[in-house]
Coordinates of C-alpha atoms and ligand atoms in Angstrom, one line a residue:
X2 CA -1.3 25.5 15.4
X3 CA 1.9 27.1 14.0
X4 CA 3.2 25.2 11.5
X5 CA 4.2 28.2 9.4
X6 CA 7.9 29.0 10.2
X7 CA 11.0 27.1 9.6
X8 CA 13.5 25.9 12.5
X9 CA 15.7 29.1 11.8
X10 CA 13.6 31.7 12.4
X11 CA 13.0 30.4 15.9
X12 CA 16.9 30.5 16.1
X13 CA 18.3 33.1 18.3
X14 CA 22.2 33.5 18.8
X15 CA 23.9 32.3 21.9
X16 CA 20.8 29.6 22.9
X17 CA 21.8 26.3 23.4
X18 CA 20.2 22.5 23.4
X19 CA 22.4 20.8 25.7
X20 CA 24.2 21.9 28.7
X21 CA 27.3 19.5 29.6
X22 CA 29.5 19.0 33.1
X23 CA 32.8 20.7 32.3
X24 CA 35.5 18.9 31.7
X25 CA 37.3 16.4 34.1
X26 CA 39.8 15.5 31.1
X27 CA 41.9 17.2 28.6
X28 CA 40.1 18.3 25.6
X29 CA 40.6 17.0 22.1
X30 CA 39.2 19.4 19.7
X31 CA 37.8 18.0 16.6
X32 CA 40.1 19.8 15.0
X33 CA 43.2 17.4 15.8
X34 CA 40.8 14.7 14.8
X35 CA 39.9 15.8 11.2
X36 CA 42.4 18.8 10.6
X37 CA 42.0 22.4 11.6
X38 CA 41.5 23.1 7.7
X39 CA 38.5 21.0 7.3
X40 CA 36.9 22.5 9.8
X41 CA 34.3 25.0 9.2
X42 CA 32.9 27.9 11.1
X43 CA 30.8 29.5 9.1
X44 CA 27.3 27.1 8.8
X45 CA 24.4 29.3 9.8
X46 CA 23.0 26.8 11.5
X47 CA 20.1 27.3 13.7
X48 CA 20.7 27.8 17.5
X49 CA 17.7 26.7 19.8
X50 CA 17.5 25.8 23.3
X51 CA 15.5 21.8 23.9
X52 CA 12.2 22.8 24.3
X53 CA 12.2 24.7 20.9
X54 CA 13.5 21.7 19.0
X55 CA 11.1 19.4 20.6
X56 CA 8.4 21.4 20.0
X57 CA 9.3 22.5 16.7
X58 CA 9.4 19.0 15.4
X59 CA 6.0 17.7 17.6
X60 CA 4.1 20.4 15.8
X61 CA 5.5 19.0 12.9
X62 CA 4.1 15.4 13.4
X63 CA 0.8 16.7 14.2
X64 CA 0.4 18.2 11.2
X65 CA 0.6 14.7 9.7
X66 CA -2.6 13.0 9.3
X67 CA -2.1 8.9 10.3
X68 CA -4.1 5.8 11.4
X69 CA -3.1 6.3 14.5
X70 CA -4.8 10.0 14.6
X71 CA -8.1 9.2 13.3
X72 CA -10.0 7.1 10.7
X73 CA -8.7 7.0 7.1
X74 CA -10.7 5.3 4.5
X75 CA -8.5 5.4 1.8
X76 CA -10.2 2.9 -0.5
X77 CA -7.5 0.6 -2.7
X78 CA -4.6 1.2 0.5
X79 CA -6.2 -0.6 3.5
X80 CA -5.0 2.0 5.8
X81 CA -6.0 0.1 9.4
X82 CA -4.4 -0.1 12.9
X83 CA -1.2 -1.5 13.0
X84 CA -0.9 -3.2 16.5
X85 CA 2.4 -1.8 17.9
X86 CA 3.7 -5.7 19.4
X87 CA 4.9 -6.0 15.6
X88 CA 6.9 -3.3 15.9
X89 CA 8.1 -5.1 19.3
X90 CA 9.1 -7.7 17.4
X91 CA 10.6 -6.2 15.1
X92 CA 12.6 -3.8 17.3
X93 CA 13.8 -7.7 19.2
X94 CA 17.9 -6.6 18.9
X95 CA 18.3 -10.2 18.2
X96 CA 16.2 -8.9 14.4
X97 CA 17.2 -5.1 14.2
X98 CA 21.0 -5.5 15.3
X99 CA 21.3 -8.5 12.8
X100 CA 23.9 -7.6 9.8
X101 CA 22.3 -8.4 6.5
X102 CA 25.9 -9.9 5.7
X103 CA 25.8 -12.1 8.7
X104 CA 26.4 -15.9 8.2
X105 CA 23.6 -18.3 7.5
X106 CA 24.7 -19.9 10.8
X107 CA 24.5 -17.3 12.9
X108 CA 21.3 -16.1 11.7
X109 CA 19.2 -19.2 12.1
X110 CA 16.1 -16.9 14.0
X111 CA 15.6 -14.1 11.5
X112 CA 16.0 -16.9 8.5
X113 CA 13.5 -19.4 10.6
X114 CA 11.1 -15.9 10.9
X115 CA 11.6 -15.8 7.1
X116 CA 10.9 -18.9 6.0
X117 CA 7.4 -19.0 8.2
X118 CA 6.2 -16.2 6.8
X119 CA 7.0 -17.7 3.2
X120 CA 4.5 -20.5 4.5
X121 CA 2.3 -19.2 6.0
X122 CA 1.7 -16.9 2.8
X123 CA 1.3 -20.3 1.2
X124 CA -0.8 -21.6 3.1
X125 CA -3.4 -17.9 2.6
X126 CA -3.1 -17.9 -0.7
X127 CA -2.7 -21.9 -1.5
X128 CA 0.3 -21.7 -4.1
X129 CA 3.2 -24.1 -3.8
X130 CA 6.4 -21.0 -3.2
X131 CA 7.1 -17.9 -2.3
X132 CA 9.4 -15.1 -2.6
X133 CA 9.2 -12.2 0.0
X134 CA 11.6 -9.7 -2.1
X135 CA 9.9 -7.5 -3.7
X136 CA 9.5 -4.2 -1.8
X137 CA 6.2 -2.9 -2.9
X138 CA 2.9 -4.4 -4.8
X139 CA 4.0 -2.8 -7.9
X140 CA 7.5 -4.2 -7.7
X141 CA 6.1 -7.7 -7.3
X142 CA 4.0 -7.3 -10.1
X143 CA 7.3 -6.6 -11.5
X144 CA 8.9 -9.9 -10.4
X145 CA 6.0 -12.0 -10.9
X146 CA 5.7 -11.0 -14.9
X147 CA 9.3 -11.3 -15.2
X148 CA 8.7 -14.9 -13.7
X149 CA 6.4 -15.3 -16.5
X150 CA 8.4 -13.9 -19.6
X151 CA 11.1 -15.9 -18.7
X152 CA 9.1 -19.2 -18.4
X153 CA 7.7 -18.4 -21.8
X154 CA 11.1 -18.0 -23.3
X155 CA 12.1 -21.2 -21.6
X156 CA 9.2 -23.0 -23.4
X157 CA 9.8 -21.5 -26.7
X158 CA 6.7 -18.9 -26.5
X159 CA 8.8 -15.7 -26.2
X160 CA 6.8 -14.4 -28.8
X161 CA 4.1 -13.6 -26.4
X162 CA 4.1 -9.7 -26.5
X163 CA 0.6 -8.7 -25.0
X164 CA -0.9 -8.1 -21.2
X165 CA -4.1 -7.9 -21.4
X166 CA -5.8 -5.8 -18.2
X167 CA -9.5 -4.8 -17.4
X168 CA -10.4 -1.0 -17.2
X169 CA -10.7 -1.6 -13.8
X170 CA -7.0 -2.5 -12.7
X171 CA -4.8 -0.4 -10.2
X172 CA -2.4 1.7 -12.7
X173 CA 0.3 0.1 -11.0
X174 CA -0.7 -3.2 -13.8
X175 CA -0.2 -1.6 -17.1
X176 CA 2.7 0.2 -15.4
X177 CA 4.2 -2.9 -14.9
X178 CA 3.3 -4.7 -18.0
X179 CA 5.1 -1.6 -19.8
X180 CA 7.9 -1.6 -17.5
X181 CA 8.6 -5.6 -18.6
X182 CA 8.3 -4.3 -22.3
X183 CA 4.9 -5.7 -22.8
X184 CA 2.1 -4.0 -24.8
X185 CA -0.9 -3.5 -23.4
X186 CA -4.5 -4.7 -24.1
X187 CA -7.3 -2.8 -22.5
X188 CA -10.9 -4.8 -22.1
X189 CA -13.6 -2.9 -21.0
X190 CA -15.9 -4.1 -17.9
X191 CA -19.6 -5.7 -17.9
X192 CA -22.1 -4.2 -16.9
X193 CA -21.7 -5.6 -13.8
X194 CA -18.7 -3.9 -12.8
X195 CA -17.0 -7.8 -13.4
X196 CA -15.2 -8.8 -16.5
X197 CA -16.7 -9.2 -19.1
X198 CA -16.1 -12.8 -20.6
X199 CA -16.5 -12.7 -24.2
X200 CA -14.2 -9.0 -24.4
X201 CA -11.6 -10.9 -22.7
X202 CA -12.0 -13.8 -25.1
X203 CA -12.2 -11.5 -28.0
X204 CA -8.8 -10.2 -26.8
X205 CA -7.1 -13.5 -26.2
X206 CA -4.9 -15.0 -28.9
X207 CA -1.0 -16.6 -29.1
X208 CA 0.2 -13.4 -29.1
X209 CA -1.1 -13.0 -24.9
X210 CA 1.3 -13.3 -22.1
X211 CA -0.6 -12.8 -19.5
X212 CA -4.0 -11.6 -18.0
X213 CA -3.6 -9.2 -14.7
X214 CA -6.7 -9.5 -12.5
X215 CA -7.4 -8.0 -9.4
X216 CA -10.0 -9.8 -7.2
X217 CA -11.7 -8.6 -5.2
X218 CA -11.2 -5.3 -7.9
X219 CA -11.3 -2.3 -7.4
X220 CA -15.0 -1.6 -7.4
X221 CA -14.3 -4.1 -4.3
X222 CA -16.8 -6.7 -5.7
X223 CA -15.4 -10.1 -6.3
X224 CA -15.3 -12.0 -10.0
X225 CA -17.6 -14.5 -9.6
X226 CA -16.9 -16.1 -12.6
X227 CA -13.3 -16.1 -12.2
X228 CA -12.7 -20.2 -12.7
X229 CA -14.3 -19.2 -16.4
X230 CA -11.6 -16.4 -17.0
X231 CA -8.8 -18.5 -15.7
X232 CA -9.9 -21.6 -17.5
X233 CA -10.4 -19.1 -20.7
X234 CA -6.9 -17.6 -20.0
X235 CA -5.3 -21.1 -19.7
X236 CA -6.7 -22.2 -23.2
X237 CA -5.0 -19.5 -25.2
X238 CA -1.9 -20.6 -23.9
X239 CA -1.8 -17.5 -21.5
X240 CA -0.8 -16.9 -17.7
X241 CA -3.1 -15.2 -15.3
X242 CA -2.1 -12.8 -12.5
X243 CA -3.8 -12.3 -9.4
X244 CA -3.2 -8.8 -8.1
X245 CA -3.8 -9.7 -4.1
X246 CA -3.5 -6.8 -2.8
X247 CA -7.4 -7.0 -1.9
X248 CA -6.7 -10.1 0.0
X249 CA -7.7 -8.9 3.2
X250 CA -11.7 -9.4 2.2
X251 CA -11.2 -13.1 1.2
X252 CA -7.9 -14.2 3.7
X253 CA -9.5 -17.7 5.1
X254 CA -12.3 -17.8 2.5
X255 CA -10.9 -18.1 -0.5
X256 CA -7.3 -19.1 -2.1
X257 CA -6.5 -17.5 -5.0
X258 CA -4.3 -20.4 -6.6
X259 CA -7.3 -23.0 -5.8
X260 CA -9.6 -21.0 -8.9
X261 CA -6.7 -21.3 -11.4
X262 CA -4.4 -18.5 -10.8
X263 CA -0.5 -18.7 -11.7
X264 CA 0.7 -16.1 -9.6
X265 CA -0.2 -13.4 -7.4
X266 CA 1.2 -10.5 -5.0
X267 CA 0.3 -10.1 -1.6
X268 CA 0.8 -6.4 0.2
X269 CA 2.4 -7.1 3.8
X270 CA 2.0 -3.2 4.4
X271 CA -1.9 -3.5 3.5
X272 CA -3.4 -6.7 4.4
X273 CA -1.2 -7.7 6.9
X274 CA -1.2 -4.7 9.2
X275 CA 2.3 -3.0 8.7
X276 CA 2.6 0.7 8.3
X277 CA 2.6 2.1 4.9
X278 CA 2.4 5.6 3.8
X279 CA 5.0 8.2 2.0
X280 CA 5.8 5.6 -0.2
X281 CA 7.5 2.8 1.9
X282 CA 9.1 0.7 3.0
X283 CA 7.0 -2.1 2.1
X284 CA 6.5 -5.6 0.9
X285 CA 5.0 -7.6 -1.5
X286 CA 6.0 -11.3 -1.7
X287 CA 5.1 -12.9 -4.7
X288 CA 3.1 -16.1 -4.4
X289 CA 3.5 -18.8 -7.7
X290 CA 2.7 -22.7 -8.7
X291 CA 5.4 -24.8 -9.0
X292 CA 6.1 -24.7 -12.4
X293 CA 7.1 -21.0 -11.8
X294 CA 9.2 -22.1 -8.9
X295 CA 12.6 -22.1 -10.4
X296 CA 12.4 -18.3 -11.6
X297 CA 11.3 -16.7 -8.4
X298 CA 14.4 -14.2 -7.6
X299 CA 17.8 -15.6 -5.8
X300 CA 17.9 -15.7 -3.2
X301 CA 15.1 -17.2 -1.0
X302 CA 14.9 -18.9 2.1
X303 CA 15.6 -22.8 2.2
X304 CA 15.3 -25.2 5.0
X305 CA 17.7 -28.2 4.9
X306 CA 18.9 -30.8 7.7
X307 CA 17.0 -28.4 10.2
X308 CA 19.2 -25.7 9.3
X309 CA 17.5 -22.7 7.5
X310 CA 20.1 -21.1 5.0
X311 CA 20.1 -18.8 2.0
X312 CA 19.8 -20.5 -1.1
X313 CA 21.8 -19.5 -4.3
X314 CA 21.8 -22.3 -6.3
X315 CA 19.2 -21.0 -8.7
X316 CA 20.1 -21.2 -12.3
X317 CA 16.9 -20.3 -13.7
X318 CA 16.0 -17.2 -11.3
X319 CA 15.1 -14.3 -13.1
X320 CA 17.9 -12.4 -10.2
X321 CA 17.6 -10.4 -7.9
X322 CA 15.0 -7.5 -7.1
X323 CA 16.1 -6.1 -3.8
X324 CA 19.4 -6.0 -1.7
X325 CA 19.6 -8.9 0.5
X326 CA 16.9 -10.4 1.1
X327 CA 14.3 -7.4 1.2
X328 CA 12.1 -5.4 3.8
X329 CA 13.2 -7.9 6.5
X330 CA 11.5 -6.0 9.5
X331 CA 8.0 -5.8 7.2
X332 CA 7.9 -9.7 7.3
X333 CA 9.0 -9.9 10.9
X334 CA 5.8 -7.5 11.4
X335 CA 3.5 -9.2 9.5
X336 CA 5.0 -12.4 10.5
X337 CA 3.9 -11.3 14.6
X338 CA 0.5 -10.3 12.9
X339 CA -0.5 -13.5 11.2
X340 CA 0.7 -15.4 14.4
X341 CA -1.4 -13.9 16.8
X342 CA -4.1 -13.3 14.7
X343 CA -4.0 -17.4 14.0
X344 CA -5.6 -18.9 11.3
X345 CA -9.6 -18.4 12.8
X346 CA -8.1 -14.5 13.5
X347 CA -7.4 -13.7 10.2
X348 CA -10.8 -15.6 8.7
X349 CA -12.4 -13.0 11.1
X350 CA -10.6 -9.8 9.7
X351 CA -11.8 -10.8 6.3
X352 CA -15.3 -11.1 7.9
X353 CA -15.3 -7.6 9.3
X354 CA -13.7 -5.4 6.4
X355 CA -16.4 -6.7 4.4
X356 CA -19.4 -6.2 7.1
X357 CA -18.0 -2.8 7.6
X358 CA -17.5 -1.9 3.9
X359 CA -21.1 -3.0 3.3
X360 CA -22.4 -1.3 6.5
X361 CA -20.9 1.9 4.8
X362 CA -22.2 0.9 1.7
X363 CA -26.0 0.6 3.0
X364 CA -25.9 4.2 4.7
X365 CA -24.7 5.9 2.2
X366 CA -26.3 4.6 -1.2
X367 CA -29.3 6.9 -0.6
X368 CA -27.3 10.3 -0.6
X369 CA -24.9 8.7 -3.0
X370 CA -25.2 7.3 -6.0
X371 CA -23.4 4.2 -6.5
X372 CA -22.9 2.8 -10.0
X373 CA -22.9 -1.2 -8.8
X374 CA -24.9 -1.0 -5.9
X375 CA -24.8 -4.8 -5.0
X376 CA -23.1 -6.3 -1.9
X377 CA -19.4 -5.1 -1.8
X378 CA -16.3 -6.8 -0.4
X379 CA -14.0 -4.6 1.5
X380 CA -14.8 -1.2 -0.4
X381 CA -17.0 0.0 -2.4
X382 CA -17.1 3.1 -5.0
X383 CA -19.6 5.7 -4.8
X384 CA -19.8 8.8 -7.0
X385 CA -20.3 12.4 -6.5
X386 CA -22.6 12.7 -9.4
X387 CA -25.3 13.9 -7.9
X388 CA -23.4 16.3 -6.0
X389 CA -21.8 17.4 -9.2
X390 CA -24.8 18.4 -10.7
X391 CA -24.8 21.3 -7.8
X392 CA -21.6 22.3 -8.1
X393 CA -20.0 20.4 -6.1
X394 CA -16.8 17.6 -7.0
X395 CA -15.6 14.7 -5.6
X396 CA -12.6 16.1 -4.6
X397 CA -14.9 19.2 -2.6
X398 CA -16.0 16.6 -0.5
X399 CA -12.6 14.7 -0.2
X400 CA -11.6 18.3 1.1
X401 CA -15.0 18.7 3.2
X402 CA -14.1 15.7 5.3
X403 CA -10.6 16.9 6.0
X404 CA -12.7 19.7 8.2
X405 CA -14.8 17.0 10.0
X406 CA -11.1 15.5 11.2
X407 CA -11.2 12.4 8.6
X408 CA -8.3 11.4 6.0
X409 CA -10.6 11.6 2.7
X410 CA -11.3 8.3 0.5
X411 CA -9.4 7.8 -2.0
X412 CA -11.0 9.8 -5.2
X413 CA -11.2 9.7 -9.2
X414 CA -10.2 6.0 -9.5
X415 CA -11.0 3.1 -10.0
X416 CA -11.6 5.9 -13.8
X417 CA -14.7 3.8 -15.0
X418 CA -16.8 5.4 -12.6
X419 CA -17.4 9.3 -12.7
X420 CA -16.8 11.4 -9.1
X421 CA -15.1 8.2 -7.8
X422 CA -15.1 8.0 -4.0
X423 CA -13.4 4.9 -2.8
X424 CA -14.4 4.2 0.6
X425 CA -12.8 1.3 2.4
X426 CA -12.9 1.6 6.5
X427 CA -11.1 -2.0 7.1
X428 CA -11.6 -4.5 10.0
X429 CA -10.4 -2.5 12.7
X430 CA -13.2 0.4 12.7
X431 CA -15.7 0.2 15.6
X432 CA -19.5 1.2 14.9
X433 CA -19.2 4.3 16.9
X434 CA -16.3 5.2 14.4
X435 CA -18.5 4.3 11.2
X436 CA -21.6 6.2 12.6
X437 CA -19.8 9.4 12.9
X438 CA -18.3 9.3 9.7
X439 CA -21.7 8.4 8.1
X440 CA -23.3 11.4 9.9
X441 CA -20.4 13.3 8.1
X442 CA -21.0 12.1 4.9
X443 CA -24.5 13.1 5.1
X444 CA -24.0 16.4 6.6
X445 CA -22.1 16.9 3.5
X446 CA -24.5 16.0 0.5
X447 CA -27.2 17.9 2.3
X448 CA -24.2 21.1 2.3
X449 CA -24.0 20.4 -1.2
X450 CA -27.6 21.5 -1.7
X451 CA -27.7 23.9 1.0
X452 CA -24.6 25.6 1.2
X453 CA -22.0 24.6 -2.0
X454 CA -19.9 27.6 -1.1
X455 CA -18.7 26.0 2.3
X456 CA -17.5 22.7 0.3
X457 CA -16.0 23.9 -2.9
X458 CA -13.6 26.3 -0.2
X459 CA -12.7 23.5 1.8
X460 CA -10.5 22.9 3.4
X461 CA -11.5 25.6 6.5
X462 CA -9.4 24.3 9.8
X463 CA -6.2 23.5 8.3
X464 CA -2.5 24.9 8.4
X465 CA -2.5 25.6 4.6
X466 CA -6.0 26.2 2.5
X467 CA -6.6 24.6 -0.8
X468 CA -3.6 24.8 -2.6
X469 CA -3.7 24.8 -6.4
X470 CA -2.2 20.8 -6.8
X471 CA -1.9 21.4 -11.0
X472 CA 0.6 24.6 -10.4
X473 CA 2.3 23.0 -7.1
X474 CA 2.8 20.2 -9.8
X475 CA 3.7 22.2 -12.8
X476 CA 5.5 25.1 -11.7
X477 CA 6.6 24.1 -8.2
X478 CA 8.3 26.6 -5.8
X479 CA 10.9 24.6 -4.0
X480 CA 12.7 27.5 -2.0
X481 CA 11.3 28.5 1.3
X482 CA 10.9 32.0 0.7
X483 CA 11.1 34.5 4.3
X484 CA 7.7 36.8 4.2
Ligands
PLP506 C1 -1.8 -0.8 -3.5 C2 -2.1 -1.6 -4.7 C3 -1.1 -1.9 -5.6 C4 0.3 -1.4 -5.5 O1 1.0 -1.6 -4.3 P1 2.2 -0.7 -3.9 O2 2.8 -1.4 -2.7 O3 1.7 0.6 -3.6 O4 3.2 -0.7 -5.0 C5 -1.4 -2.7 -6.7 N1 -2.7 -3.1 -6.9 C6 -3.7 -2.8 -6.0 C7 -5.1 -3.3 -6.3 C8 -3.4 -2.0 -4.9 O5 -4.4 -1.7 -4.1

């Protein structure tokens, strides 16, 4: 495969894309359009007949890795199939022509498509409203503590400075705590890989806003105790925050507002089956009890007199967080997902990321070790400990399986365990696909005893070897330079 060359050294003068009928009308140059001194004559800009362009730009896309090419257990991102009727729907003209400016009137199916998904999400996660604005997880852990600071202030607690977050949490929690102008309190996890309820009591006091928990976390084991922690939460006068983007082990078994949660975030572009990757676009409605109601963002989608409608007349929101009314076509996808998945459907996804996960799990804990080797939810965290002690890192083997034709797991987080490799293959991984990635997780920690040379210069079969990521990082090269 050539990936190597830019567009314009397959350029060669004269060669043409597009061949048109001449004329059967006068022509109108472009330069009585926009004036002969605006136009310019002298871009270098690649000349290349059809075929080269296509070509050019196929080789391109195959040098991406995707869900769509192979498996990719990238634990914490829930990278599965994406059935391609949401995109259908999505792609419905009625949806994608839509202006966002249009009038409520006149855009009674998209607001109707809205306003399920908003229930819907209610009914998954059991809380009493929903926003779907936020773009991203992170930004609605944004909106959701924002939510919370202001409903402090409006109760005369403003003085509540502190977030407190396990060791465990997705950086995307502290990031977000910061980002609100919160300081951050760190409590270490139990031995159990859960949290640990008397650090977290230790650490609560009137000065605590808020608690950010993810469950299941991201050692992918549920808190068992969580009633406890947000019973213990609740008494110091604190809100607790349920980071949902794990919900796809629990969707139909467990709602996150029935064990005491104020809030949470849900990731459309995880859970809910709509492409993610590159950094967007995404979604991640934000899910709160009714005494939050009033300072979810303006504005959100209302029903009234059978008429769905925009609704504005929020004096309390905390604002906006998005242009008009977010990542539209992300609901509309996950909207088509939850509706032919159905209720049963989606209890049944939950059901196989967590048999497949502890399938995984059971193969591998004899090559691996694996720090909380109990049953898992929908990942689990191994570590390359063992292997290290040869010679041979986590991120060898993240490279290794690149070779076999898999997307690596995700690697050196959750940080409390050592080597991390976070392994999630999701719901919609056959057997066949879980054996042969097992047999290539094996084949690997017996390389690492055999033959560490062939792992720690992986990647072998690719367009670019190992590149050095800390220079790339810190002194990048950002011109293509012609050898
Ligand atoms: C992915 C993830 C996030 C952040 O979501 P983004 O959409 O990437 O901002 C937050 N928490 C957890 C546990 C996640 O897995």
């Amino acid at each position: 495969m050539n990936v190597d060359k830019t567009i314009f050294e397959y350029s060669s003068p004269g060669r043409v894309g597009v061949t048109l009928p001449d004329l059967d009308v006068p022509e109108v140059g472009v330069d009585t359009l926009v004036g002969p001194e605006n136009l310019r004559d002298d871009l270098p800009l690649p000349e290349l007949s059809q075929t080269d362009v296509i070509r050019h730009f196929t080789r391109l896309s195959l040098a991406n890795y995707s869900v769509d090419r192979g498996f990719y257990p990238l634990g914490s991102c829930t990278m599965k199939y994406n059935p391609k009727i949401n995109e259908e729907v999505a792609s419905l003209s009625g949806f994608a022509n839509m202006h966002p400016f249009q009038d409520d009137s006149l855009a009674q199916g998209t607001l109707a498509a809205m306003y399920a998904t908003q229930e819907y999400i209610k009914g998954i996660t059991g809380f009493d409203a929903v926003t779907l604005q936020p773009a991203a997880g992170a930004q609605g852990e944004y909106t959701a503590l924002m939510v919370f600071k202001r409903h402090h202030e409006k109760i005369g607690q403003g003085h509540r400075r502190i977030v407190i977050v396990p060791d465990s949490s997705h950086g995307t929690n502290p990031a977000t705590a910061t980002r609100c102008g919160y300081g951050i309190v760190k409590i270490e996890s139990g031995q159990d890989g859960r949290v640990d309820l008397s650090a977290l009591a230790d650490a609560l006091n009137d000065e605590v806003a808020a608690v950010m928990l993810t469950n299941p976390n991201t050692l992918g084991l549920f808190e068992s105790e969580i009633a406890e922690i947000c019973e213990l939460v609740h008494k110091a006068g604190a809100l607790i925050y349920c980071d949902g983007a794990n919900m796809n082990a629990v969707m139909g078994w467990y709602r996150p507002a029935d064990s005491g949660f104020d809030a949470m975030h849900l990731n459309l572009h995880k859970t809910f089956s709509t492409p993610h990757g590159g950094g967007g676009p995404g979604s991640g409605p934000v899910a709160v009890k009714d005494f939050l109601a009033p300072y979810l963002p303006v504005p959100n989608v209302a029903l009234k007199d059978k008429l769905y409608y925009l609704d504005y007349d929020r004096p309390d929101s905390i604002g906006r967080v998005h242009g008009c009314y977010g990542n539209t076509a992300i609901a509309l996808r996950a909207c088509a997902y939850i509706l032919t998945m159905g209720a049963k459907g989606l209890k049944e996804v939950s059901d196989n990321a967590v048999l497949n996960a502890n399938y995984l799990l059971s193969r591998l804990n004899d090559a691996y070790e694996v720090p909380f080797d109990c049953r898992c939810m929908h990942e689990f965290v191994a570590s390359a400990s063992r292997q290290k002690a040869l010679g041979v890192k986590a991120l060898d083997i993240a490279k290794r399986l690149i070779d076999f034709g898999y997307h690596p797991p995700t690697i050196y987080f959750p940080l409390i365990v050592a080597e991390a490799l976070m392994i999630e293959p999701t719901e919609t991984e056959s057997i066949e696909t879980l054996d042969e990635f097992i047999e290539a997780m094996l084949t690997i920690a017996r390389e690492s005893q055999t033959n560490p040379d062939v792992l720690q210069s992986a990647p072998h079969n690719t367009p670019v070897r190992r590149l050095d990521e800390a220079t790339a990082a810190r002194k990048p090269v950002l011109r293509y330079v012609d050898d």
